[in-house]
Amino acid sequence: MPHASINAERLLARIHELGAIGRDDRGQLTRLAASDSEKLGRDLLVHWLKAVGLDVAVDRIGNIFGIWQSEENAEQLPLMLGSHVDTVINAGIYDGCYGVLAGLEVIETLKEQGVTPARPIVVAAFTNEEGVRYAPEMLGSLVHVGGLDIEAALATVGTDGTTLGSELTRIGYAGTVEPCALTPHAYVELHIEQGPVLEREATTIGAVENLQGISWQRVTIEGVANHAGTTPMAMRSDAGLAAARVGLFLRDHIARSNAPSVATIGTMRFEPDAINVIPSRAVFTVDLRDPDEERLQALENALDAQLRVIMAEEGVTVTVERLARFEPVTFDRAIVEMIEVSASARGFKSRRMTSGAGHDAQMIARIAPAAMIFVPSRDGISHNPREHTDPADLVAGANVLLDVVSRIAGGREVGQPHS
Amino acid sequence: MPHASINAERLLARIHELGAIGRDDRGQLTRLAASDSEKLGRDLLVHWLKAVGLDVAVDRIGNIFGIWQSEENAEQLPLMLGSHVDTVINAGIYDGCYGVLAGLEVIETLKEQGVTPARPIVVAAFTNEEGVRYAPEMLGSLVHVGGLDIEAALATVGTDGTTLGSELTRIGYAGTVEPCALTPHAYVELHIEQGPVLEREATTIGAVENLQGISWQRVTIEGVANHAGTTPMAMRSDAGLAAARVGLFLRDHIARSNAPSVATIGTMRFEPDAINVIPSRAVFTVDLRDPDEERLQALENALDAQLRVIMAEEGVTVTVERLARFEPVTFDRAIVEMIEVSASARGFKSRRMTSGAGHDAQMIARIAPAAMIFVPSRDGISHNPREHTDPADLVAGANVLLDVVSRIAGGREVGQPHS
């Protein structure tokens, strides 16, 4: 196989152009799923997909597909590349967009080279991967694999009270294609690592062989609102203090267990939220992750037990709502090996690794052989304007993707689950 | 002195009528200072003041005064009764309104009895006592005593981004009277206890001889936003966990010190406030109170020291903004004794006590002899829809107020600070 390469300048230019869309007055990037600013990002992507000559399809949950097929290969299951273009609040420019635009770049490169692939190649941008506005995260790819009913998904109520379906209609991305229409032959997702491992080890390519399990819960603690000046400390049922104990417990528990688990309380809301009133209610989310399903369950159980302790000791009531639960995922061994071989052939150091983040690839893995390619994140930072990957690494990842695509489209066998 | 009594039915009816104003779709009572709903409450009060034949004056900070004076006594300093009609979010109906409406009831009763007081009697409703929308609390009475410049007060920006001055203009309560125009001869404020002491001791009347010092601060903790799934626990700078430590520290510290101090974290906000992002910022308020100034300062110092510990241990930065600081207040001994004598004469059990809450009386005490009368709060609850005082106790408190007013207006000497 010749070492043709992607057009580095074109890829980087598109990443920066898309990254300029959805910025507020202070210059902060926020493209929440199905928002006005995300519509602008979607519009630019669709413009590029059409400019490259791809057929554009949008399904009912707003997933966008750029399809490169010919009369000869249209009957074959497509090789799918993808990620997402929605972002968190005050985001960086690489998370998600890099995978989508690198997929487009790979297709454009292959077209320019006059390659005739044995099967269609599709680049996908899945709806609401971040899960900031609507829960769960990876909603679009979850619907795509039949893991969530389309009507239930469209009825999802966001943090701002909107429903996803009406917002998709409003921004013009409530498509007509039935979800699940495009079952891939295989799926490869290129993504920034969002963690410190590759940078720390001076390694360019991560061959992602599995992915952490994720548990999302919303906890509501109800105490008693009372006057901050007249209620002795011992007579309080303070929902805020009860909530404070939860995050500190989780950190201590994980430190004691010596496990690679992570726990995050990312959102917190007090009621009535007044300076001189003891909080009657604290509502917060708990994000638990572990690459091992048994350990993840043990962590969930430890949280449950601690919530019962807090309930008794603080005189509060606690209710827990499950928002999302995904078991750890094992990716396709054959694709992971192709990533390693392709990296090596280009002279890039690679290593196998676990994804700590959730990705659309974990959903597509339910219906097709899938794997992911990681490139380094500076200081391990993401979901933050300081998110950065060196241009050379971005180009390296896209070239490895190009090679893996060439191998699969050229007939290399996939579908060998990692043992 | 004859034991004339107030019109219990009229007082209770007005309390319930005013308490019905400012309710949302769910029936929750919220009349934040200078809001649309508080305007309706103010309008009703002014309607009643005029119906009783009082002159109504509104000063530039929106304080409302109902003035009963005659040609004979107009040169004398007035005896002032009062409190406030703004509320917290999801409030009860007694806090503040009881004192204002009982003041009105006392004046109406004296008028009906044909009494000719030796000095004017004024009932006052001070702006923004609760401090929920604008800081500090007791803003209107603070301006009234010259403790806060009127222009600065009008420029105060609220939690919703509004300025108090423009909101007062909008609701029609930016009056023309210069603040401080009405210096009282003495001030008496009747209020629900908002604590459990009177009920626990089966005592009807609290003769409030002093009032806790109050310290309000806003704390901002800055960590680093990062991905909840890929950032190992040990590599985080989690502003939310750092904030959690503050409230738990304060509770533990007070428990160890065995002091009557209280500490409350009533508001909390995370940024970016996303389920899968480690909080980069936590902003919260700290309300500290103690009847002893030295102990209150020691508690503030302990908080400062702990914030420095948290800064070092959590890898975060901490900034503190002082929102309000009021030293403990000692009320006028002569008025406190009149309250006790009046309660006793009507056969009500009374006790001297400390106010744990801030009240307009603590501001007026800077310029005139002042004291407060408390009546029991069921279960000690206030700032909550469950706030309740038995009608018999409400009537008892108003009758004691009537008697104290009669004594002062009849010439009893005031102005003897508690030793």
PDB file of C-alpha atoms in Angstrom, chain B residues 87-335:
ATOM      1  CA  THR B  87     -40.241  38.172  51.293  1.00  0.00           C
ATOM      2  CA  VAL B  88     -37.761  35.413  50.535  1.00  0.00           C
ATOM      3  CA  ILE B  89     -38.445  32.870  47.754  1.00  0.00           C
ATOM      4  CA  ASN B  90     -41.284  30.471  48.663  1.00  0.00           C
ATOM      5  CA  ALA B  91     -41.949  32.329  51.893  1.00  0.00           C
ATOM      6  CA  GLY B  92     -44.413  32.288  54.762  1.00  0.00           C
ATOM      7  CA  ILE B  93     -46.912  35.098  55.334  1.00  0.00           C
ATOM      8  CA  TYR B  94     -45.829  36.478  58.737  1.00  0.00           C
ATOM      9  CA  ASP B  95     -42.162  37.489  58.448  1.00  0.00           C
ATOM     10  CA  GLY B  96     -42.185  41.293  58.168  1.00  0.00           C
ATOM     11  CA  CYS B  97     -45.839  41.779  57.219  1.00  0.00           C
ATOM     12  CA  TYR B  98     -46.939  41.007  60.777  1.00  0.00           C
ATOM     13  CA  GLY B  99     -44.953  43.934  62.172  1.00  0.00           C
ATOM     14  CA  VAL B 100     -46.154  46.384  59.538  1.00  0.00           C
ATOM     15  CA  LEU B 101     -49.812  45.392  59.780  1.00  0.00           C
ATOM     16  CA  ALA B 102     -49.741  45.280  63.587  1.00  0.00           C
ATOM     17  CA  GLY B 103     -48.287  48.803  63.544  1.00  0.00           C
ATOM     18  CA  LEU B 104     -51.149  49.911  61.326  1.00  0.00           C
ATOM     19  CA  GLU B 105     -53.618  48.095  63.586  1.00  0.00           C
ATOM     20  CA  VAL B 106     -52.253  49.841  66.695  1.00  0.00           C
ATOM     21  CA  ILE B 107     -52.640  53.254  65.059  1.00  0.00           C
ATOM     22  CA  GLU B 108     -56.158  52.453  63.873  1.00  0.00           C
ATOM     23  CA  THR B 109     -57.100  51.228  67.354  1.00  0.00           C
ATOM     24  CA  LEU B 110     -55.742  54.388  69.018  1.00  0.00           C
ATOM     25  CA  LYS B 111     -57.608  56.550  66.501  1.00  0.00           C
ATOM     26  CA  GLU B 112     -60.825  54.681  67.142  1.00  0.00           C
ATOM     27  CA  GLN B 113     -60.330  55.191  70.855  1.00  0.00           C
ATOM     28  CA  GLY B 114     -60.032  58.933  70.338  1.00  0.00           C
ATOM     29  CA  VAL B 115     -56.514  58.982  71.734  1.00  0.00           C
ATOM     30  CA  THR B 116     -54.506  62.143  71.051  1.00  0.00           C
ATOM     31  CA  PRO B 117     -50.886  61.066  71.186  1.00  0.00           C
ATOM     32  CA  ALA B 118     -48.226  63.492  72.338  1.00  0.00           C
ATOM     33  CA  ARG B 119     -46.142  62.815  69.235  1.00  0.00           C
ATOM     34  CA  PRO B 120     -46.799  61.508  65.707  1.00  0.00           C
ATOM     35  CA  ILE B 121     -46.961  57.758  65.258  1.00  0.00           C
ATOM     36  CA  VAL B 122     -45.577  56.354  62.027  1.00  0.00           C
ATOM     37  CA  VAL B 123     -45.796  52.863  60.583  1.00  0.00           C
ATOM     38  CA  ALA B 124     -42.912  52.036  58.212  1.00  0.00           C
ATOM     39  CA  ALA B 125     -42.348  49.325  55.577  1.00  0.00           C
ATOM     40  CA  PHE B 126     -38.649  49.258  54.708  1.00  0.00           C
ATOM     41  CA  THR B 127     -37.337  48.220  51.290  1.00  0.00           C
ATOM     42  CA  ASN B 128     -35.398  44.982  50.682  1.00  0.00           C
ATOM     43  CA  GLU B 129     -35.170  43.726  54.242  1.00  0.00           C
ATOM     44  CA  GLU B 130     -34.675  40.125  53.116  1.00  0.00           C
ATOM     45  CA  GLY B 131     -31.703  40.813  50.895  1.00  0.00           C
ATOM     46  CA  VAL B 132     -32.592  37.974  48.542  1.00  0.00           C
ATOM     47  CA  ARG B 133     -32.714  40.073  45.388  1.00  0.00           C
ATOM     48  CA  TYR B 134     -30.347  42.888  46.425  1.00  0.00           C
ATOM     49  CA  ALA B 135     -27.541  42.855  48.987  1.00  0.00           C
ATOM     50  CA  PRO B 136     -27.242  43.761  51.773  1.00  0.00           C
ATOM     51  CA  GLU B 137     -30.351  42.749  53.639  1.00  0.00           C
ATOM     52  CA  MET B 138     -32.060  45.582  55.566  1.00  0.00           C
ATOM     53  CA  LEU B 139     -30.990  47.919  52.786  1.00  0.00           C
ATOM     54  CA  GLY B 140     -33.928  50.325  53.133  1.00  0.00           C
ATOM     55  CA  SER B 141     -33.498  50.861  56.875  1.00  0.00           C
ATOM     56  CA  LEU B 142     -29.722  51.077  56.432  1.00  0.00           C
ATOM     57  CA  VAL B 143     -30.202  53.935  53.968  1.00  0.00           C
ATOM     58  CA  HIS B 144     -32.756  55.490  56.328  1.00  0.00           C
ATOM     59  CA  VAL B 145     -30.151  55.807  59.084  1.00  0.00           C
ATOM     60  CA  GLY B 146     -27.466  57.126  56.720  1.00  0.00           C
ATOM     61  CA  GLY B 147     -25.447  53.906  56.786  1.00  0.00           C
ATOM     62  CA  LEU B 148     -25.440  53.564  53.002  1.00  0.00           C
ATOM     63  CA  ASP B 149     -25.341  56.362  50.449  1.00  0.00           C
ATOM     64  CA  ILE B 150     -28.632  56.670  48.575  1.00  0.00           C
ATOM     65  CA  GLU B 151     -26.978  56.771  45.150  1.00  0.00           C
ATOM     66  CA  ALA B 152     -24.933  53.667  45.889  1.00  0.00           C
ATOM     67  CA  ALA B 153     -28.046  51.923  47.185  1.00  0.00           C
ATOM     68  CA  LEU B 154     -30.038  52.777  44.055  1.00  0.00           C
ATOM     69  CA  ALA B 155     -27.190  51.447  41.894  1.00  0.00           C
ATOM     70  CA  THR B 156     -27.161  48.059  43.662  1.00  0.00           C
ATOM     71  CA  VAL B 157     -27.240  45.246  41.102  1.00  0.00           C
ATOM     72  CA  GLY B 158     -29.498  42.334  41.989  1.00  0.00           C
ATOM     73  CA  THR B 159     -29.146  38.598  41.485  1.00  0.00           C
ATOM     74  CA  ASP B 160     -31.136  38.997  38.262  1.00  0.00           C
ATOM     75  CA  GLY B 161     -28.890  41.759  36.901  1.00  0.00           C
ATOM     76  CA  THR B 162     -31.407  44.532  37.572  1.00  0.00           C
ATOM     77  CA  THR B 163     -30.563  47.670  39.531  1.00  0.00           C
ATOM     78  CA  LEU B 164     -32.679  48.505  42.550  1.00  0.00           C
ATOM     79  CA  GLY B 165     -33.164  52.108  41.476  1.00  0.00           C
ATOM     80  CA  SER B 166     -34.540  51.248  38.055  1.00  0.00           C
ATOM     81  CA  GLU B 167     -36.789  48.563  39.516  1.00  0.00           C
ATOM     82  CA  LEU B 168     -38.200  50.998  42.101  1.00  0.00           C
ATOM     83  CA  THR B 169     -38.916  53.452  39.302  1.00  0.00           C
ATOM     84  CA  ARG B 170     -40.493  50.713  37.208  1.00  0.00           C
ATOM     85  CA  ILE B 171     -42.905  49.646  39.961  1.00  0.00           C
ATOM     86  CA  GLY B 172     -43.689  53.255  40.910  1.00  0.00           C
ATOM     87  CA  TYR B 173     -42.034  53.303  44.328  1.00  0.00           C
ATOM     88  CA  ALA B 174     -39.054  55.580  43.701  1.00  0.00           C
ATOM     89  CA  GLY B 175     -40.357  58.264  46.050  1.00  0.00           C
ATOM     90  CA  THR B 176     -39.273  61.876  46.355  1.00  0.00           C
ATOM     91  CA  VAL B 177     -38.731  62.116  50.113  1.00  0.00           C
ATOM     92  CA  GLU B 178     -35.057  62.300  51.002  1.00  0.00           C
ATOM     93  CA  PRO B 179     -33.992  59.343  53.128  1.00  0.00           C
ATOM     94  CA  CYS B 180     -33.366  60.138  56.809  1.00  0.00           C
ATOM     95  CA  ALA B 181     -36.083  62.821  56.751  1.00  0.00           C
ATOM     96  CA  LEU B 182     -38.019  61.026  59.488  1.00  0.00           C
ATOM     97  CA  THR B 183     -35.803  60.608  62.550  1.00  0.00           C
ATOM     98  CA  PRO B 184     -37.820  58.724  65.152  1.00  0.00           C
ATOM     99  CA  HIS B 185     -38.064  59.440  68.844  1.00  0.00           C
ATOM    100  CA  ALA B 186     -38.125  55.664  69.350  1.00  0.00           C
ATOM    101  CA  TYR B 187     -38.703  52.531  67.229  1.00  0.00           C
ATOM    102  CA  VAL B 188     -40.516  49.327  68.146  1.00  0.00           C
ATOM    103  CA  GLU B 189     -40.671  46.316  65.806  1.00  0.00           C
ATOM    104  CA  LEU B 190     -43.012  43.386  66.375  1.00  0.00           C
ATOM    105  CA  HIS B 191     -41.908  40.184  64.629  1.00  0.00           C
ATOM    106  CA  ILE B 192     -42.256  36.428  64.678  1.00  0.00           C
ATOM    107  CA  GLU B 193     -39.314  34.800  66.466  1.00  0.00           C
ATOM    108  CA  GLN B 194     -38.226  32.626  63.490  1.00  0.00           C
ATOM    109  CA  GLY B 195     -36.646  30.315  66.033  1.00  0.00           C
ATOM    110  CA  PRO B 196     -37.766  27.635  68.475  1.00  0.00           C
ATOM    111  CA  VAL B 197     -37.164  29.256  71.884  1.00  0.00           C
ATOM    112  CA  LEU B 198     -40.540  30.791  72.762  1.00  0.00           C
ATOM    113  CA  GLU B 199     -42.532  27.762  71.634  1.00  0.00           C
ATOM    114  CA  ARG B 200     -40.233  25.376  73.483  1.00  0.00           C
ATOM    115  CA  GLU B 201     -40.641  27.375  76.685  1.00  0.00           C
ATOM    116  CA  ALA B 202     -44.387  27.990  76.212  1.00  0.00           C
ATOM    117  CA  THR B 203     -43.716  31.726  76.385  1.00  0.00           C
ATOM    118  CA  THR B 204     -45.879  34.195  74.478  1.00  0.00           C
ATOM    119  CA  ILE B 205     -43.736  37.328  74.381  1.00  0.00           C
ATOM    120  CA  GLY B 206     -40.027  37.758  73.689  1.00  0.00           C
ATOM    121  CA  ALA B 207     -38.539  41.041  74.925  1.00  0.00           C
ATOM    122  CA  VAL B 208     -35.618  41.261  72.507  1.00  0.00           C
ATOM    123  CA  GLU B 209     -32.684  42.902  74.236  1.00  0.00           C
ATOM    124  CA  ASN B 210     -29.980  42.349  71.625  1.00  0.00           C
ATOM    125  CA  LEU B 211     -29.320  41.004  68.148  1.00  0.00           C
ATOM    126  CA  GLN B 212     -26.637  38.800  66.608  1.00  0.00           C
ATOM    127  CA  GLY B 213     -23.848  40.207  64.509  1.00  0.00           C
ATOM    128  CA  ILE B 214     -24.035  39.160  60.857  1.00  0.00           C
ATOM    129  CA  SER B 215     -21.241  38.515  58.385  1.00  0.00           C
ATOM    130  CA  TRP B 216     -22.054  37.850  54.720  1.00  0.00           C
ATOM    131  CA  GLN B 217     -19.358  36.891  52.248  1.00  0.00           C
ATOM    132  CA  ARG B 218     -19.308  35.565  48.697  1.00  0.00           C
ATOM    133  CA  VAL B 219     -16.584  32.999  48.014  1.00  0.00           C
ATOM    134  CA  THR B 220     -15.381  32.126  44.524  1.00  0.00           C
ATOM    135  CA  ILE B 221     -13.245  29.027  44.075  1.00  0.00           C
ATOM    136  CA  GLU B 222     -11.479  28.513  40.756  1.00  0.00           C
ATOM    137  CA  GLY B 223     -10.224  25.085  39.734  1.00  0.00           C
ATOM    138  CA  VAL B 224      -9.692  23.584  36.283  1.00  0.00           C
ATOM    139  CA  ALA B 225     -12.513  22.359  34.034  1.00  0.00           C
ATOM    140  CA  ASN B 226     -11.624  18.968  32.652  1.00  0.00           C
ATOM    141  CA  HIS B 227     -13.219  15.810  31.314  1.00  0.00           C
ATOM    142  CA  ALA B 228     -15.017  13.786  33.968  1.00  0.00           C
ATOM    143  CA  GLY B 229     -14.052  10.486  32.380  1.00  0.00           C
ATOM    144  CA  THR B 230     -10.405  10.896  31.515  1.00  0.00           C
ATOM    145  CA  THR B 231      -8.932  12.899  34.369  1.00  0.00           C
ATOM    146  CA  PRO B 232      -7.656  10.708  37.213  1.00  0.00           C
ATOM    147  CA  MET B 233      -8.952  11.726  40.638  1.00  0.00           C
ATOM    148  CA  ALA B 234      -5.474  12.652  41.827  1.00  0.00           C
ATOM    149  CA  MET B 235      -4.901  15.044  38.906  1.00  0.00           C
ATOM    150  CA  ARG B 236      -8.003  17.196  39.434  1.00  0.00           C
ATOM    151  CA  SER B 237      -8.528  20.747  40.652  1.00  0.00           C
ATOM    152  CA  ASP B 238     -12.218  20.365  41.429  1.00  0.00           C
ATOM    153  CA  ALA B 239     -13.792  23.650  42.536  1.00  0.00           C
ATOM    154  CA  GLY B 240     -16.950  21.817  43.613  1.00  0.00           C
ATOM    155  CA  LEU B 241     -15.168  19.495  46.027  1.00  0.00           C
ATOM    156  CA  ALA B 242     -13.204  22.435  47.420  1.00  0.00           C
ATOM    157  CA  ALA B 243     -16.507  24.237  48.045  1.00  0.00           C
ATOM    158  CA  ALA B 244     -17.949  21.135  49.697  1.00  0.00           C
ATOM    159  CA  ARG B 245     -15.156  21.243  52.257  1.00  0.00           C
ATOM    160  CA  VAL B 246     -16.034  24.797  53.339  1.00  0.00           C
ATOM    161  CA  GLY B 247     -19.533  24.114  54.650  1.00  0.00           C
ATOM    162  CA  LEU B 248     -18.499  20.915  56.412  1.00  0.00           C
ATOM    163  CA  PHE B 249     -15.518  22.695  57.987  1.00  0.00           C
ATOM    164  CA  LEU B 250     -17.722  25.472  59.366  1.00  0.00           C
ATOM    165  CA  ARG B 251     -20.150  23.003  60.920  1.00  0.00           C
ATOM    166  CA  ASP B 252     -17.362  20.974  62.504  1.00  0.00           C
ATOM    167  CA  HIS B 253     -15.567  24.099  63.717  1.00  0.00           C
ATOM    168  CA  ILE B 254     -18.669  25.494  65.427  1.00  0.00           C
ATOM    169  CA  ALA B 255     -19.456  22.117  66.991  1.00  0.00           C
ATOM    170  CA  ARG B 256     -15.926  21.944  68.408  1.00  0.00           C
ATOM    171  CA  SER B 257     -16.029  25.541  69.676  1.00  0.00           C
ATOM    172  CA  ASN B 258     -19.303  24.976  71.572  1.00  0.00           C
ATOM    173  CA  ALA B 259     -20.342  28.542  70.658  1.00  0.00           C
ATOM    174  CA  PRO B 260     -23.875  29.658  69.670  1.00  0.00           C
ATOM    175  CA  SER B 261     -22.502  30.701  66.269  1.00  0.00           C
ATOM    176  CA  VAL B 262     -24.380  29.680  63.141  1.00  0.00           C
ATOM    177  CA  ALA B 263     -22.961  29.301  59.621  1.00  0.00           C
ATOM    178  CA  THR B 264     -24.976  28.799  56.446  1.00  0.00           C
ATOM    179  CA  ILE B 265     -24.056  28.216  52.811  1.00  0.00           C
ATOM    180  CA  GLY B 266     -27.382  29.132  51.260  1.00  0.00           C
ATOM    181  CA  THR B 267     -26.419  29.661  47.619  1.00  0.00           C
ATOM    182  CA  MET B 268     -24.187  27.590  45.369  1.00  0.00           C
ATOM    183  CA  ARG B 269     -23.399  27.810  41.660  1.00  0.00           C
ATOM    184  CA  PHE B 270     -21.080  25.595  39.627  1.00  0.00           C
ATOM    185  CA  GLU B 271     -19.477  26.434  36.287  1.00  0.00           C
ATOM    186  CA  PRO B 272     -19.662  25.134  33.632  1.00  0.00           C
ATOM    187  CA  ASP B 273     -22.359  23.125  35.481  1.00  0.00           C
ATOM    188  CA  ALA B 274     -22.249  20.161  33.115  1.00  0.00           C
ATOM    189  CA  ILE B 275     -22.654  16.550  34.166  1.00  0.00           C
ATOM    190  CA  ASN B 276     -19.415  15.378  32.508  1.00  0.00           C
ATOM    191  CA  VAL B 277     -17.125  18.311  33.247  1.00  0.00           C
ATOM    192  CA  ILE B 278     -15.178  18.824  36.469  1.00  0.00           C
ATOM    193  CA  PRO B 279     -16.347  22.169  37.922  1.00  0.00           C
ATOM    194  CA  SER B 280     -13.902  24.947  37.097  1.00  0.00           C
ATOM    195  CA  ARG B 281     -15.664  27.351  39.397  1.00  0.00           C
ATOM    196  CA  ALA B 282     -17.881  27.255  42.471  1.00  0.00           C
ATOM    197  CA  VAL B 283     -19.457  30.474  43.738  1.00  0.00           C
ATOM    198  CA  PHE B 284     -21.266  30.440  47.054  1.00  0.00           C
ATOM    199  CA  THR B 285     -22.286  32.660  49.957  1.00  0.00           C
ATOM    200  CA  VAL B 286     -21.348  32.244  53.602  1.00  0.00           C
ATOM    201  CA  ASP B 287     -23.650  33.651  56.310  1.00  0.00           C
ATOM    202  CA  LEU B 288     -22.006  33.738  59.759  1.00  0.00           C
ATOM    203  CA  ARG B 289     -23.754  35.023  62.910  1.00  0.00           C
ATOM    204  CA  ASP B 290     -22.952  35.319  66.587  1.00  0.00           C
ATOM    205  CA  PRO B 291     -24.280  37.620  69.347  1.00  0.00           C
ATOM    206  CA  ASP B 292     -20.692  38.314  70.423  1.00  0.00           C
ATOM    207  CA  GLU B 293     -18.503  40.453  68.166  1.00  0.00           C
ATOM    208  CA  GLU B 294     -15.236  38.837  69.250  1.00  0.00           C
ATOM    209  CA  ARG B 295     -16.541  35.345  68.603  1.00  0.00           C
ATOM    210  CA  LEU B 296     -17.905  36.427  65.216  1.00  0.00           C
ATOM    211  CA  GLN B 297     -14.499  37.810  64.245  1.00  0.00           C
ATOM    212  CA  ALA B 298     -12.832  34.600  65.418  1.00  0.00           C
ATOM    213  CA  LEU B 299     -15.208  32.590  63.222  1.00  0.00           C
ATOM    214  CA  GLU B 300     -14.428  34.794  60.221  1.00  0.00           C
ATOM    215  CA  ASN B 301     -10.731  34.304  60.864  1.00  0.00           C
ATOM    216  CA  ALA B 302     -11.117  30.545  61.127  1.00  0.00           C
ATOM    217  CA  LEU B 303     -12.898  30.540  57.752  1.00  0.00           C
ATOM    218  CA  ASP B 304     -10.099  32.616  56.201  1.00  0.00           C
ATOM    219  CA  ALA B 305      -7.467  30.221  57.495  1.00  0.00           C
ATOM    220  CA  GLN B 306      -9.376  27.182  56.259  1.00  0.00           C
ATOM    221  CA  LEU B 307      -9.795  28.731  52.802  1.00  0.00           C
ATOM    222  CA  ARG B 308      -6.007  29.037  52.624  1.00  0.00           C
ATOM    223  CA  VAL B 309      -5.660  25.370  53.591  1.00  0.00           C
ATOM    224  CA  ILE B 310      -8.172  24.371  50.910  1.00  0.00           C
ATOM    225  CA  MET B 311      -6.383  26.516  48.334  1.00  0.00           C
ATOM    226  CA  ALA B 312      -3.116  24.691  48.992  1.00  0.00           C
ATOM    227  CA  GLU B 313      -4.545  21.188  49.279  1.00  0.00           C
ATOM    228  CA  GLU B 314      -6.977  21.329  46.359  1.00  0.00           C
ATOM    229  CA  GLY B 315      -4.862  23.291  43.885  1.00  0.00           C
ATOM    230  CA  VAL B 316      -7.525  25.967  43.528  1.00  0.00           C
ATOM    231  CA  THR B 317      -7.614  29.723  43.949  1.00  0.00           C
ATOM    232  CA  VAL B 318     -10.048  31.378  46.323  1.00  0.00           C
ATOM    233  CA  THR B 319     -11.337  34.940  46.338  1.00  0.00           C
ATOM    234  CA  VAL B 320     -13.629  36.385  48.972  1.00  0.00           C
ATOM    235  CA  GLU B 321     -15.939  39.360  48.619  1.00  0.00           C
ATOM    236  CA  ARG B 322     -17.581  40.919  51.662  1.00  0.00           C
ATOM    237  CA  LEU B 323     -21.299  41.478  51.035  1.00  0.00           C
ATOM    238  CA  ALA B 324     -22.443  42.729  54.428  1.00  0.00           C
ATOM    239  CA  ARG B 325     -21.145  43.030  57.970  1.00  0.00           C
ATOM    240  CA  PHE B 326     -23.181  44.159  60.938  1.00  0.00           C
ATOM    241  CA  GLU B 327     -21.937  44.117  64.506  1.00  0.00           C
ATOM    242  CA  PRO B 328     -24.178  42.759  67.250  1.00  0.00           C
ATOM    243  CA  VAL B 329     -26.724  45.348  68.472  1.00  0.00           C
ATOM    244  CA  THR B 330     -27.898  46.143  72.002  1.00  0.00           C
ATOM    245  CA  PHE B 331     -31.472  47.435  72.199  1.00  0.00           C
ATOM    246  CA  ASP B 332     -32.878  50.159  74.466  1.00  0.00           C
ATOM    247  CA  ARG B 333     -33.256  48.943  78.042  1.00  0.00           C
ATOM    248  CA  ALA B 334     -36.260  51.151  78.829  1.00  0.00           C
ATOM    249  CA  ILE B 335     -38.277  49.837  75.887  1.00  0.00           C
TER     250      ILE B 335
END
